[in-house]
mmCIF file of C-alpha atoms in Angstrom:
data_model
loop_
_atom_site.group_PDB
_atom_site.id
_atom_site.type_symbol
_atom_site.label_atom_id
_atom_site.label_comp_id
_atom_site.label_asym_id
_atom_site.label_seq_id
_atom_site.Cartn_x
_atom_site.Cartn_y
_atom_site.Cartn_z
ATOM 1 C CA UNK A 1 39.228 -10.927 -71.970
ATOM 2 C CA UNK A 2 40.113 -13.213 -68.896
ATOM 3 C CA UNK A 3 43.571 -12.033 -68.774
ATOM 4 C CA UNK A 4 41.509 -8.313 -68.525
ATOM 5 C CA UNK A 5 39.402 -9.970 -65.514
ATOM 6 C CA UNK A 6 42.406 -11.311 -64.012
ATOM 7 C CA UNK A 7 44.327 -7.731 -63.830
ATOM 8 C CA UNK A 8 41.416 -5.955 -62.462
ATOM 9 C CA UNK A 9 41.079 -8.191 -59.712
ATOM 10 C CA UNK A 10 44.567 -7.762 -59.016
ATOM 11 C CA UNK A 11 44.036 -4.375 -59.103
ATOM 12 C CA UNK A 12 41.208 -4.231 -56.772
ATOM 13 C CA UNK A 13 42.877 -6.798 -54.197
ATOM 14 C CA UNK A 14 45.504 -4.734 -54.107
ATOM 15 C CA UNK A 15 44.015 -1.662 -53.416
ATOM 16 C CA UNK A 16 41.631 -3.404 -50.933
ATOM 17 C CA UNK A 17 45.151 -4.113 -48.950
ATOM 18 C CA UNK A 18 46.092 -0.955 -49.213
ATOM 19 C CA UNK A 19 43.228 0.778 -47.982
ATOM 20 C CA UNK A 20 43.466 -1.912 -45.179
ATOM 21 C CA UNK A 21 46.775 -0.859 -44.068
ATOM 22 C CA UNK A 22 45.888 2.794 -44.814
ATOM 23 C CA UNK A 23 43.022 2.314 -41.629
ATOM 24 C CA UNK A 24 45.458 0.278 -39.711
ATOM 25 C CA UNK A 25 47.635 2.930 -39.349
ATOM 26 C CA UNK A 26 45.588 5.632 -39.006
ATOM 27 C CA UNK A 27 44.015 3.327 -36.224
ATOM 28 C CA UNK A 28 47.555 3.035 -34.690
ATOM 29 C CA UNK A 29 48.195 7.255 -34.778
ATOM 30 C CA UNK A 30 44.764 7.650 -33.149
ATOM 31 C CA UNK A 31 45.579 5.638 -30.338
ATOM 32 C CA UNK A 32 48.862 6.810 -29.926
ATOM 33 C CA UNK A 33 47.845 10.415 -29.557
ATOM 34 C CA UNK A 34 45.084 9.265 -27.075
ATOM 35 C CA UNK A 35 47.760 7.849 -25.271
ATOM 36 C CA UNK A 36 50.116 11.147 -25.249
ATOM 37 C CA UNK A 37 46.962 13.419 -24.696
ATOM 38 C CA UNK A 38 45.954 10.912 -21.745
ATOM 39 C CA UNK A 39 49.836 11.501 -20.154
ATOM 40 C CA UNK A 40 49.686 14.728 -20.661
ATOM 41 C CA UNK A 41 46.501 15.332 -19.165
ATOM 42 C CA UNK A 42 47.840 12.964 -16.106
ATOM 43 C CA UNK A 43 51.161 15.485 -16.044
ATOM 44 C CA UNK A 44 49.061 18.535 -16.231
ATOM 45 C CA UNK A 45 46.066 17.143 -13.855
ATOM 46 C CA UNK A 46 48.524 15.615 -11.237
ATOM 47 C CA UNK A 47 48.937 18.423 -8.548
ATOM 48 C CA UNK A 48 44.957 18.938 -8.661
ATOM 49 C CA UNK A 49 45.097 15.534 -8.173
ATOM 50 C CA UNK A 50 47.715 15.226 -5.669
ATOM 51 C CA UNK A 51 45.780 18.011 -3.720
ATOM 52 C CA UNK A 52 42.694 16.325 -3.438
ATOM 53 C CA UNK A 53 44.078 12.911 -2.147
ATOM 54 C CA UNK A 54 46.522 14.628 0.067
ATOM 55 C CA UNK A 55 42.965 16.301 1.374
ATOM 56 C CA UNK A 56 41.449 13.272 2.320
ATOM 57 C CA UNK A 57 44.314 11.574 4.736
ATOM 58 C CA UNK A 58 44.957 11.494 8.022
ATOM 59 C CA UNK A 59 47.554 14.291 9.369
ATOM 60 C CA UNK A 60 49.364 11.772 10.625
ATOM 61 C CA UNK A 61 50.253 9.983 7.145
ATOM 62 C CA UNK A 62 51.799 12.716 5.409
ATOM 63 C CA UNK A 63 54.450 12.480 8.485
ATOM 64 C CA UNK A 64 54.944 9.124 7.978
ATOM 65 C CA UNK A 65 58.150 7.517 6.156
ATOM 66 C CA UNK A 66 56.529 5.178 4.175
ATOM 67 C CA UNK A 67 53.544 7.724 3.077
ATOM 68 C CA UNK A 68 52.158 6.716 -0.405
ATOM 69 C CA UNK A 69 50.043 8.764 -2.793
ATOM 70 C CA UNK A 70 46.767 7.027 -1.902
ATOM 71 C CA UNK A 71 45.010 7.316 1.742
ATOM 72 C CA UNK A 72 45.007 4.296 3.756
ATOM 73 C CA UNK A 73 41.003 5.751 4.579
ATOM 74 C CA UNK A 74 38.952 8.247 3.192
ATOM 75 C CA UNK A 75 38.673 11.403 5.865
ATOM 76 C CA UNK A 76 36.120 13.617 4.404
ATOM 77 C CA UNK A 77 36.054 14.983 7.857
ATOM 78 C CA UNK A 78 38.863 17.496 7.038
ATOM 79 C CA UNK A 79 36.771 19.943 4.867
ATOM 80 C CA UNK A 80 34.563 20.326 7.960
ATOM 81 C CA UNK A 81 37.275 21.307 10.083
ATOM 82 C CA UNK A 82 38.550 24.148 7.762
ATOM 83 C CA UNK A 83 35.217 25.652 8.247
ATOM 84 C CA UNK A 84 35.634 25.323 12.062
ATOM 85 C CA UNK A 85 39.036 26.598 12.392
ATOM 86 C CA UNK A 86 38.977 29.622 10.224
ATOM 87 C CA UNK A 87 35.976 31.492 8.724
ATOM 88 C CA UNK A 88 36.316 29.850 5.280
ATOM 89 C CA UNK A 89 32.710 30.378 4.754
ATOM 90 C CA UNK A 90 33.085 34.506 5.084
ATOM 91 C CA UNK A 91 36.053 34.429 2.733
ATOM 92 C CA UNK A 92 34.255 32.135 0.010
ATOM 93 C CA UNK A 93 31.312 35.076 -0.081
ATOM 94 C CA UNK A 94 33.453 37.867 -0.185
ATOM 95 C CA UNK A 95 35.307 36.466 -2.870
ATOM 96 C CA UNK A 96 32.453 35.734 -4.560
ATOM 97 C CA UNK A 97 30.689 39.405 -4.189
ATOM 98 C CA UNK A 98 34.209 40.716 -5.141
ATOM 99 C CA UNK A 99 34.408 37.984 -8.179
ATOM 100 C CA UNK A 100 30.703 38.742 -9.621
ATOM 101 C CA UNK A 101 30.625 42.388 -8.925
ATOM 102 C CA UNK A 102 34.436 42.815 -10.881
ATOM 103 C CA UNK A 103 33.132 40.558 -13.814
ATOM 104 C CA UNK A 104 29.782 42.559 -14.110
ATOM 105 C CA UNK A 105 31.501 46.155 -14.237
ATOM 106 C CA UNK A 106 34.200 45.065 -16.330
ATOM 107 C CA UNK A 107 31.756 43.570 -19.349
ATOM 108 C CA UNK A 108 29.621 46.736 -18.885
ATOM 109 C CA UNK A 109 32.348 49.373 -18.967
ATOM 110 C CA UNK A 110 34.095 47.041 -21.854
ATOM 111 C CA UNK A 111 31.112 47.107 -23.877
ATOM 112 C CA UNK A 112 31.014 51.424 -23.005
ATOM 113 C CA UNK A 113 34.451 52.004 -24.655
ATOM 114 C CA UNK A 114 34.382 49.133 -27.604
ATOM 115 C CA UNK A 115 31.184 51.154 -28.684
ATOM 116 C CA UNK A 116 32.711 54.370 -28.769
ATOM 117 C CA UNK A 117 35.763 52.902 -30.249
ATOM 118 C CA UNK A 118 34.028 51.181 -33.229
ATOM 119 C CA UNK A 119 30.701 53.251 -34.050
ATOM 120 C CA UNK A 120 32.255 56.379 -33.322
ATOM 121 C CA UNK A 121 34.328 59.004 -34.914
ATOM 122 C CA UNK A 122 37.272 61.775 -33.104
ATOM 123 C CA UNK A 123 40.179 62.696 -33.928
ATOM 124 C CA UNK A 124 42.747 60.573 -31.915
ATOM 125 C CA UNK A 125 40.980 57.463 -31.732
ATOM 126 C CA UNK A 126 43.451 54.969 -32.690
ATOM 127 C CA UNK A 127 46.394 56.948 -30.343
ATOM 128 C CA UNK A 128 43.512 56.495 -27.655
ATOM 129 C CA UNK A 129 43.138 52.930 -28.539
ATOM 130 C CA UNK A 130 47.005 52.391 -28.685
ATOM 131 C CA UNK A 131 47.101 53.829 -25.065
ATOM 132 C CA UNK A 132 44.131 51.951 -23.949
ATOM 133 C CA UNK A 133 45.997 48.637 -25.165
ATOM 134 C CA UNK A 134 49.484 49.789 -24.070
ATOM 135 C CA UNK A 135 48.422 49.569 -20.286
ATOM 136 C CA UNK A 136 47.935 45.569 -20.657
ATOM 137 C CA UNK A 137 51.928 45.727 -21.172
ATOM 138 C CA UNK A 138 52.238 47.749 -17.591
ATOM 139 C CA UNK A 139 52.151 45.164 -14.722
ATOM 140 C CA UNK A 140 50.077 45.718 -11.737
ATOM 141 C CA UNK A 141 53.050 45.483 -9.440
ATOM 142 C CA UNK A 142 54.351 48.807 -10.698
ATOM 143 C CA UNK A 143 51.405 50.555 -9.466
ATOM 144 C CA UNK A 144 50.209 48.754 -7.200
ATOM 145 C CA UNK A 145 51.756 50.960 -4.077
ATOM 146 C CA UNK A 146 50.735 54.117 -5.861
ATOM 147 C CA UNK A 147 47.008 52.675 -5.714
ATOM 148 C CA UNK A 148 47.450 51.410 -1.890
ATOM 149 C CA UNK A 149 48.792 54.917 -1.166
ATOM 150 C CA UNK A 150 45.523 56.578 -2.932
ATOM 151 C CA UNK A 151 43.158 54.703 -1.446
ATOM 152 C CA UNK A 152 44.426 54.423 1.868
ATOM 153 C CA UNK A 153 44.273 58.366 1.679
ATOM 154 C CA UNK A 154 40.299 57.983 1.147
ATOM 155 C CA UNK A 155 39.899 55.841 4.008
ATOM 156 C CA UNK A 156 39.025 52.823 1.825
ATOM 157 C CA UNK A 157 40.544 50.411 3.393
ATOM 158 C CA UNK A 158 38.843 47.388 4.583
ATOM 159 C CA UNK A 159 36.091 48.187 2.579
ATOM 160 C CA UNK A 160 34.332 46.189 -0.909
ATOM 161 C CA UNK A 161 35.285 49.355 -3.248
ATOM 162 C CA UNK A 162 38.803 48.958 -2.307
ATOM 163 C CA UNK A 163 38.625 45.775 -3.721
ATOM 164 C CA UNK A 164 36.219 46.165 -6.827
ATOM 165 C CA UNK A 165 36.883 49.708 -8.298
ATOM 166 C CA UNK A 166 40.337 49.638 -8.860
ATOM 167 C CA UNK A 167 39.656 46.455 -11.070
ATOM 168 C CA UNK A 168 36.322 47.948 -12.759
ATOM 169 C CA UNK A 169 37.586 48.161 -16.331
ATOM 170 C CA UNK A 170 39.627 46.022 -18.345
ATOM 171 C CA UNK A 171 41.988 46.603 -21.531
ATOM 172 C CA UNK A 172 41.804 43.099 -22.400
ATOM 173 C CA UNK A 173 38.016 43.093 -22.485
ATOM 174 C CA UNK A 174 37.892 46.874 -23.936
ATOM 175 C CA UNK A 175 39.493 44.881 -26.839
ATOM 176 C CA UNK A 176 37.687 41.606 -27.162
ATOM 177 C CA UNK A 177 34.454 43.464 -27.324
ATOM 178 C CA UNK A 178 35.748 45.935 -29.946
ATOM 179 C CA UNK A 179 36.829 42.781 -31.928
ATOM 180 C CA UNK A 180 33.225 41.560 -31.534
ATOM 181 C CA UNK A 181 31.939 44.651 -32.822
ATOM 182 C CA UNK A 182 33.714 45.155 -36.016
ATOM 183 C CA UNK A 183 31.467 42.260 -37.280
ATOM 184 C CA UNK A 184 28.476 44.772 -37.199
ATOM 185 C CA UNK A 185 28.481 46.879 -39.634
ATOM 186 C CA UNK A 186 28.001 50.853 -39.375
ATOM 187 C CA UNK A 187 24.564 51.161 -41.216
ATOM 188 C CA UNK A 188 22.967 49.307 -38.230
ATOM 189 C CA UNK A 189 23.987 52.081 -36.122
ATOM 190 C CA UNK A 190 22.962 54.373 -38.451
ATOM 191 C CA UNK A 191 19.494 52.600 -39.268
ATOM 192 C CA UNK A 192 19.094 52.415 -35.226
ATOM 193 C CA UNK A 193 19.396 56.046 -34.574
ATOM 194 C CA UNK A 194 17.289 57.000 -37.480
ATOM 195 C CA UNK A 195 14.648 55.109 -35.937
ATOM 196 C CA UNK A 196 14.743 57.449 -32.704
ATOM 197 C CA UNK A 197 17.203 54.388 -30.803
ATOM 198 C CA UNK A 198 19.181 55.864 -27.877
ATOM 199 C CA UNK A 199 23.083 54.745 -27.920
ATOM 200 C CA UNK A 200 22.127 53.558 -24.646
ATOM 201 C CA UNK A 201 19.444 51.701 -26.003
ATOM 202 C CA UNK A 202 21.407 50.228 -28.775
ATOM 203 C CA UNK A 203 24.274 48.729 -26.889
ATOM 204 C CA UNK A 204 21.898 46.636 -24.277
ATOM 205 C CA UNK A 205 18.775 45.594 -27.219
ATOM 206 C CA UNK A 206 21.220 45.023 -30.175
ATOM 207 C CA UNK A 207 24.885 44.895 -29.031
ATOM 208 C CA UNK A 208 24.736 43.079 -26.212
ATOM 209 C CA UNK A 209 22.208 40.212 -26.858
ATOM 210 C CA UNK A 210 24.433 39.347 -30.108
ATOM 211 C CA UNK A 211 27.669 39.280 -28.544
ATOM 212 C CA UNK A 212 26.846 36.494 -26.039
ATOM 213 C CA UNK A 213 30.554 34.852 -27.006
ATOM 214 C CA UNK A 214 32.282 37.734 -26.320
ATOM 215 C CA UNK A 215 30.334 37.863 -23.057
ATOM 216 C CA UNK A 216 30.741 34.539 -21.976
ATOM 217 C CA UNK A 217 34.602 34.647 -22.524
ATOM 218 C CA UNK A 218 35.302 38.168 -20.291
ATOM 219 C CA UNK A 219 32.626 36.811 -17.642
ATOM 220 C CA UNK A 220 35.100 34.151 -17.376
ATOM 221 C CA UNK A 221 38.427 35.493 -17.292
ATOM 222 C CA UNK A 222 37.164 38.070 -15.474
ATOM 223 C CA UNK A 223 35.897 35.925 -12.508
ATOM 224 C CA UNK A 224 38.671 33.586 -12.811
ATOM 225 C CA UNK A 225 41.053 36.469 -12.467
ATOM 226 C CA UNK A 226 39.077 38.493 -9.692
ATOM 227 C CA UNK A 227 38.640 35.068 -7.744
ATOM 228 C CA UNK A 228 42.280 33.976 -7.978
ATOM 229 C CA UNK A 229 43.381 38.049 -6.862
ATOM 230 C CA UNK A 230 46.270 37.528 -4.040
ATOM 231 C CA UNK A 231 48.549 40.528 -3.555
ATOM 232 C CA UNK A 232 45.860 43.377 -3.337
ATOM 233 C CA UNK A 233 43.209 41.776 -1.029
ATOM 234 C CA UNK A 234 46.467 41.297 1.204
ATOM 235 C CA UNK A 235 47.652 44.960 1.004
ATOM 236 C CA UNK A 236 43.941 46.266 1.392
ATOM 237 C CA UNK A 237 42.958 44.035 4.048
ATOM 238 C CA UNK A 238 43.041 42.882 7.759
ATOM 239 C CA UNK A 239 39.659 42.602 8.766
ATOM 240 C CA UNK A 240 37.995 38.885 8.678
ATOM 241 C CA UNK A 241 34.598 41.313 7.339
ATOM 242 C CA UNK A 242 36.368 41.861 4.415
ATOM 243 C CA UNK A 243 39.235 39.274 3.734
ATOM 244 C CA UNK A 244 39.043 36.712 -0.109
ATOM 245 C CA UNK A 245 39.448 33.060 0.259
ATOM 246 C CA UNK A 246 42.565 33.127 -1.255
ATOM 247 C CA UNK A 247 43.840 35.220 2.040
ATOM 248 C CA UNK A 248 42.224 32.972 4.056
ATOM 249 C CA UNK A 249 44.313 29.967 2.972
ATOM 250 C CA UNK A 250 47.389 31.552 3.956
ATOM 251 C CA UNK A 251 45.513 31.414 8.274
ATOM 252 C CA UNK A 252 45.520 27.539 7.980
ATOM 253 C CA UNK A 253 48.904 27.382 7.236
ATOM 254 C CA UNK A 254 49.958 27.980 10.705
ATOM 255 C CA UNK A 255 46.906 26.339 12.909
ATOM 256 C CA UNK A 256 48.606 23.038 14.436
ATOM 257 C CA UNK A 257 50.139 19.588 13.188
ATOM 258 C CA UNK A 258 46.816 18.735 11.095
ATOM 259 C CA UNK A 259 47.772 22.594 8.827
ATOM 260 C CA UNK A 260 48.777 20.824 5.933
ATOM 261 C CA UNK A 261 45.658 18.774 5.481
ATOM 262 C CA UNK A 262 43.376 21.590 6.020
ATOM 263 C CA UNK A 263 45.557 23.840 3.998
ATOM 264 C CA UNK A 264 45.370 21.633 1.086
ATOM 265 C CA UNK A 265 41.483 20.766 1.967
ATOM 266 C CA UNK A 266 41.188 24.967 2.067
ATOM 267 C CA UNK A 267 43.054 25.105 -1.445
ATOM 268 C CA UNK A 268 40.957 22.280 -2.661
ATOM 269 C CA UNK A 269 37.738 24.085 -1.669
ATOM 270 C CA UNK A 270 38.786 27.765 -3.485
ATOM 271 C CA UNK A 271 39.352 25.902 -6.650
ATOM 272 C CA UNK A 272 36.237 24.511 -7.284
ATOM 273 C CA UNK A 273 33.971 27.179 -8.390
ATOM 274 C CA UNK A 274 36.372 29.050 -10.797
ATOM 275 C CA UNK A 275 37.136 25.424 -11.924
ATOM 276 C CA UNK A 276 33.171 25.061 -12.436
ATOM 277 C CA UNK A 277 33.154 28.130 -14.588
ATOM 278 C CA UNK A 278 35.721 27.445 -16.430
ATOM 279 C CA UNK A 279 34.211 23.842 -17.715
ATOM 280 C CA UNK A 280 30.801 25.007 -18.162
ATOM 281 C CA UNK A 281 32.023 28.361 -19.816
ATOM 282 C CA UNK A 282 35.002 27.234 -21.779
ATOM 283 C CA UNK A 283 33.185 27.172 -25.516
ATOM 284 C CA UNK A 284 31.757 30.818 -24.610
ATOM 285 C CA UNK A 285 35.378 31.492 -24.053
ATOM 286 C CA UNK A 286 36.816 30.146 -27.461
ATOM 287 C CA UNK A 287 33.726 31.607 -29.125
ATOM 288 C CA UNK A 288 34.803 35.087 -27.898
ATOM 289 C CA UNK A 289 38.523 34.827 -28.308
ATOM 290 C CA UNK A 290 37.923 34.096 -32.049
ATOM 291 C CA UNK A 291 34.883 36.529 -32.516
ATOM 292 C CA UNK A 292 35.792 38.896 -35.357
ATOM 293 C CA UNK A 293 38.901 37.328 -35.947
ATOM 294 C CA UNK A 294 36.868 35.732 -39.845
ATOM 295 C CA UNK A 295 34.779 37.889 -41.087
ATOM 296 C CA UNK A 296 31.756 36.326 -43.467
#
């Protein structure tokens, strides 16, 4: 009987110290992967970071020989003076009416076609589809002096609509919405328009209220895209009235000695609110990338 006791002791002081080195280690591979996924979010995060400290010197220490990464003294004066050198302020709202009004068309027009796509039937709807998704392989350089050659014909230059309609729909949300909608089955549809709904109707009280993920994540790739737009707004526009911030970064590149500061205090400035909409919308955006990818 004691020799019995003795064993299962044994036993359980030896599986004590194994369940003690069994925590150790996992202890050890957590803080080793904190410490890769803190490098690489130094690597990743260092030229936002190298932006915003080169911001904040004086011009006269990025000229120096013995510059180093940190400012001998704070000058938060430099995002004033990209407001008083170019019209930074002008270019931030047109980007944003551009940004907002693209992102609002684009989820309404998306949610159009993934309706008809899903709830309805025609002959040729997956070809259509297939064609619909085979434009996301075309890139917008190919066509993008046809389109300048169109609307320059329609005296549309200089104008909002020559930088919002061409961008109005969107293949990628035409098919994250239709994703989103093959989790609803057809006998709501049905049940809807037996009870005298409208397919207007339907899409805005049913459709849209329970596809908030797929909403959140085109609002923001759609803003992020529309606000980071470069090559258009420069081949549509010349006019301050109507030029995007991202334009207007390109002005303070040639003002005087202090351009680099205020270039990288301009670039510093544009990033911030797609940057804010990204954080705050980034689980809307996962949510909607993998809506309708399980099925319950």
């Amino acid at each position: 009987m004691a020799s019995s006791i003795v064993i299962k002791e044994g036993k359980t002081l030896h599986d004590f110290e194994i369940n003690k080195k069994v925590k150790t280690n996992q202890k050890i591979s957590k803080m080793i992967l904190l410490i890769i996924n803190i490098l690489v979010v130094g690597i990743v995060l260092f030229p936002l970071i190298y932006a915003v400290l080169m911001s904040l010197k004086d011009p006269s220490e990025i000229y120096m020989g013995n510059a180093t990464l940190l400012p001998k003294q704070l000058k938060f004066s430099n995002y004033v003076e990209v407001f008083r050198v170019a019209p930074i302020g002008r270019y931030i709202l047109n980007s944003f009416i551009v940004a907002v009004s693209i992102t609002f068309f684009q989820i309404i027009f998306a949610s159009f076609a993934s309706f008809s796509f899903h709830f309805f039937q025609f002959k040729g709807k997956g070809i259509l589809f297939s064609l619909v998704m085979a434009t996301m392989m075309v890139p917008g350089e190919a066509t993008i002096i046809s389109n300048y050659l169109q609307v320059s014909g329609w005296g549309w230059l200089d104008s909002y609509p020559v930088l919002i309609i061409p961008y109005m729909t969107s293949a990628m949300g035409i098919f994250l919405f239709r994703q989103s909608y093959k989790s609803f089955p057809m006998e709501l549809y049905e049940s809807a328009k037996i009870d005298g709904c409208s397919n207007f109707k339907f899409i805005f009280k049913i459709l849209l209220p329970l596809s908030k993920p797929a909403i959140g994540a085109q609002a923001v790739a759609s803003f992020i895209s529309a606000w980071n737009m470069y090559m258009w707004p420069l081949l549509v526009t010349g006019d301050d009235k109507y030029r995007t911030v991202q334009i207007g970064m390109g002005m303070l590149n040639s003002v005087d000695s202090q351009s680099m500061v205020l270039m990288l205090s301009g670039v510093v400035i544009c990033m911030l609110p797609s940057l804010t909409i990204f954080i705050f919308g980034q689980k809307n955006m996962i949510k909607g990338l993998i809506s309708g990818a399980v099925k319950g």
